XYZ file of C-alpha atoms in Angstrom:
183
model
C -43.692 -16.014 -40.484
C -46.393 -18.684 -41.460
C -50.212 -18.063 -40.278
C -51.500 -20.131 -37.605
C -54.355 -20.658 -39.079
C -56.274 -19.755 -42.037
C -60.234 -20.141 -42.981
C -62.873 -19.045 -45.011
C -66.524 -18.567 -45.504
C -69.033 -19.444 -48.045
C -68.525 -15.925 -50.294
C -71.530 -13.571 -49.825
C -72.941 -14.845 -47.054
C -72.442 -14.328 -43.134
C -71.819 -18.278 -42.535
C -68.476 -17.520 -40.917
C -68.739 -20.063 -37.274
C -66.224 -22.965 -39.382
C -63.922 -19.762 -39.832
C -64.299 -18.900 -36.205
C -63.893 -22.196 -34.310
C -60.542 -22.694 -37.135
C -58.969 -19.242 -36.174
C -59.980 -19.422 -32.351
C -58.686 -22.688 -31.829
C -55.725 -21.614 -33.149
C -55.518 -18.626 -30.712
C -53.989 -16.290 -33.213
C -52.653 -12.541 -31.402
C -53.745 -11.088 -35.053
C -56.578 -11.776 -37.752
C -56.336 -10.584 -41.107
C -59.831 -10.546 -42.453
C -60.437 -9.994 -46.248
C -64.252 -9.681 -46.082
C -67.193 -7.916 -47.104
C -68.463 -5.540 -44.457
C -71.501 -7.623 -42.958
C -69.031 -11.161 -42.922
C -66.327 -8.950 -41.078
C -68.848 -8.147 -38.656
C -70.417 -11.068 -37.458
C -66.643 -12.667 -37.549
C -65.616 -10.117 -35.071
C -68.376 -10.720 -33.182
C -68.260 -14.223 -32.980
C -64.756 -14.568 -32.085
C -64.895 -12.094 -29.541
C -67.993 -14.477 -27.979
C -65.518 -17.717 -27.949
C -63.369 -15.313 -25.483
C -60.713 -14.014 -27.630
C -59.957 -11.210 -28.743
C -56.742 -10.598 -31.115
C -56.121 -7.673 -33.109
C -58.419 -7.697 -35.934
C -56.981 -6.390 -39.242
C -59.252 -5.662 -42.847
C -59.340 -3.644 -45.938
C -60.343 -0.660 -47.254
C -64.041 -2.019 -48.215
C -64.810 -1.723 -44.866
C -64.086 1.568 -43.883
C -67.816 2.658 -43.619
C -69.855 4.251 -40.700
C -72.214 1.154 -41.181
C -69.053 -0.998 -40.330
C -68.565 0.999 -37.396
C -71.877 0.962 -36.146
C -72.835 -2.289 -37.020
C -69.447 -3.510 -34.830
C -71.223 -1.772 -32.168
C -69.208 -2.105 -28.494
C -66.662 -4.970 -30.496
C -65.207 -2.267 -33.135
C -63.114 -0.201 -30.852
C -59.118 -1.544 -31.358
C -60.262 -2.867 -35.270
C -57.722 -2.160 -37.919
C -58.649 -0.889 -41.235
C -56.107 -0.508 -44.017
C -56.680 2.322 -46.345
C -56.023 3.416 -49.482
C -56.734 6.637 -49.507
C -55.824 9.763 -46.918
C -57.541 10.823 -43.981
C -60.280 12.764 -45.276
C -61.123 14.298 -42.118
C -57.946 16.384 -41.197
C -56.060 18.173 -44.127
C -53.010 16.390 -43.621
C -52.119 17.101 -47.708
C -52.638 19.464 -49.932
C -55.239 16.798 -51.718
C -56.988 16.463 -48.730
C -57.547 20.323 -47.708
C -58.513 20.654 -51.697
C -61.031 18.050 -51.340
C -62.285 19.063 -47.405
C -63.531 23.099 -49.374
C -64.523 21.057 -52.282
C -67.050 18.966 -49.882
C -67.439 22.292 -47.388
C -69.967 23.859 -50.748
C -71.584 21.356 -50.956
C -74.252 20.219 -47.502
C -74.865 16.938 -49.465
C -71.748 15.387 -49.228
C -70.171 14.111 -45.921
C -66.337 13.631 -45.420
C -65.537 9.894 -45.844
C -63.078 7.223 -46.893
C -65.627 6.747 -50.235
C -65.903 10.386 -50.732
C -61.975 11.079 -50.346
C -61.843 7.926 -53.041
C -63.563 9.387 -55.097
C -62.518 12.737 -54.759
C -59.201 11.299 -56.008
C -60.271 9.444 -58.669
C -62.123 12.079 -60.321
C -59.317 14.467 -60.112
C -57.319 11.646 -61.929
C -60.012 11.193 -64.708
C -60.636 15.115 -65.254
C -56.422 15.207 -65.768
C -56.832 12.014 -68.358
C -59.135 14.150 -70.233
C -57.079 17.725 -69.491
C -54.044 15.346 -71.332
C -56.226 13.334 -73.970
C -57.003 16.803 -75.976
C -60.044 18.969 -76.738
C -61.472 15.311 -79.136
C -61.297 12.706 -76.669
C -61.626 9.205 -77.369
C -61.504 6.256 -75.873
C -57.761 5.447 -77.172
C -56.615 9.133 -76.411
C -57.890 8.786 -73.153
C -56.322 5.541 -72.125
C -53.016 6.769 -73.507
C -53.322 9.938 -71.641
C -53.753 8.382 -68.211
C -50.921 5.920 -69.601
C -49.144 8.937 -69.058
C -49.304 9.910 -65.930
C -45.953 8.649 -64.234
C -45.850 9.808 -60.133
C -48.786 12.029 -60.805
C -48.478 14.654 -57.886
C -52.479 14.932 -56.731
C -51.348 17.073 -53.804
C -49.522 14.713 -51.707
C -50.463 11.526 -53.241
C -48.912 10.203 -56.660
C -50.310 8.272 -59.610
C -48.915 5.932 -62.188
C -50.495 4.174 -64.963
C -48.830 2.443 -67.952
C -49.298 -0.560 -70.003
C -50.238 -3.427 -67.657
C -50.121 -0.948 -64.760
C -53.627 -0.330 -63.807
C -53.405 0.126 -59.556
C -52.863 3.946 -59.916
C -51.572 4.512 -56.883
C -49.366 2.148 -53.506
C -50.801 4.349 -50.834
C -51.412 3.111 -47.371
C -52.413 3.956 -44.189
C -53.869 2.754 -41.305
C -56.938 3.460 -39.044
C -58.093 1.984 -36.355
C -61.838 2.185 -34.535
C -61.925 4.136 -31.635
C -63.993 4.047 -28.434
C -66.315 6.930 -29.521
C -66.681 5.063 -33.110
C -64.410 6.982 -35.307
C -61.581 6.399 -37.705
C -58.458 7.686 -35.706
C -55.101 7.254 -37.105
């Protein structure tokens, strides 16, 4: 399948009505939006304004409360792709390990971010485990080199020369009437 349309918007900026009037004329049943929270927002919010009202698709970078909130009455039925596992039911082992890892400390509040890095430190603490009690920068990149399907509890890891994404997990949530990730 070919798009029906495709815009953009000046980059870090909230300009986005020469998006809009493209993709609405266009009357698309889906929008994929790669944009920064605030730009995804008033996209939403101005497409939903011309009367239409596709399923709106984005990544990761926007899986925030402030997204949520700042979507107000338009986020419900938005689509977030994520690349990390629902942090807020233990699904995985990696998840439950991180949810009593978060339950000691009152500071820290379950989140997509939080479950990110949660996962990334557990990677970087096993890159050191590997790269020996006299670490160095070359030790350590050859450790985590080594880590082929890396079992974090339910979510694997790979790194090698020229492989530097870690990890092809995906999942995704989508905004519910009450304002929460559901799944």
């Amino acid at each position: 399948m070919a798009p029906v349309a495709v815009a953009s918007h000046p980059r870090g900026t909230i300009k986005v009505e020469e998006a809009v009037a493209a993709i609405a004329k266009a009357e698309p049943q889906a929008v994929i939006m790669t944009v920064l929270a605030d730009a995804g927002v008033a996209f939403v919010k101005q497409m939903k304004k011309t009367g239409q009202s596709p399923l709106f698709i984005t990544l990761s970078n926007n899986s925030s409360n402030a997204f949520i909130k700042n979507l107000g009455e338009d986020g419900p039925g938005v689509a977030i792709s994520q690349v990390s596992p629902y942090p807020f039911s233990a699904t995985i082992p990696v998840v439950k390990e991180f949810q009593d890892a978060i339950g000691r400390n009152k500071d820290v509040a379950a989140s997509y971010a939080s479950m990110e890095g949660f996962i990334a430190s557990k990677v970087l603490v096993e890159g050191l485990r590997r790269a020996g009690p006299k670490p160095t920068r070359e030790k350590l990149v050859a450790a985590l080199e080594s880590l082929n399907r890396f079992d974090l509890g339910g979510v694997d890891v790979t790194y090698g020369p020229g492989n530097r994404t870690g990890t092809s997990y995906i999942d995704v949530t989508i905004i519910s009437k009450t304002g929460k990730f559901i799944r």
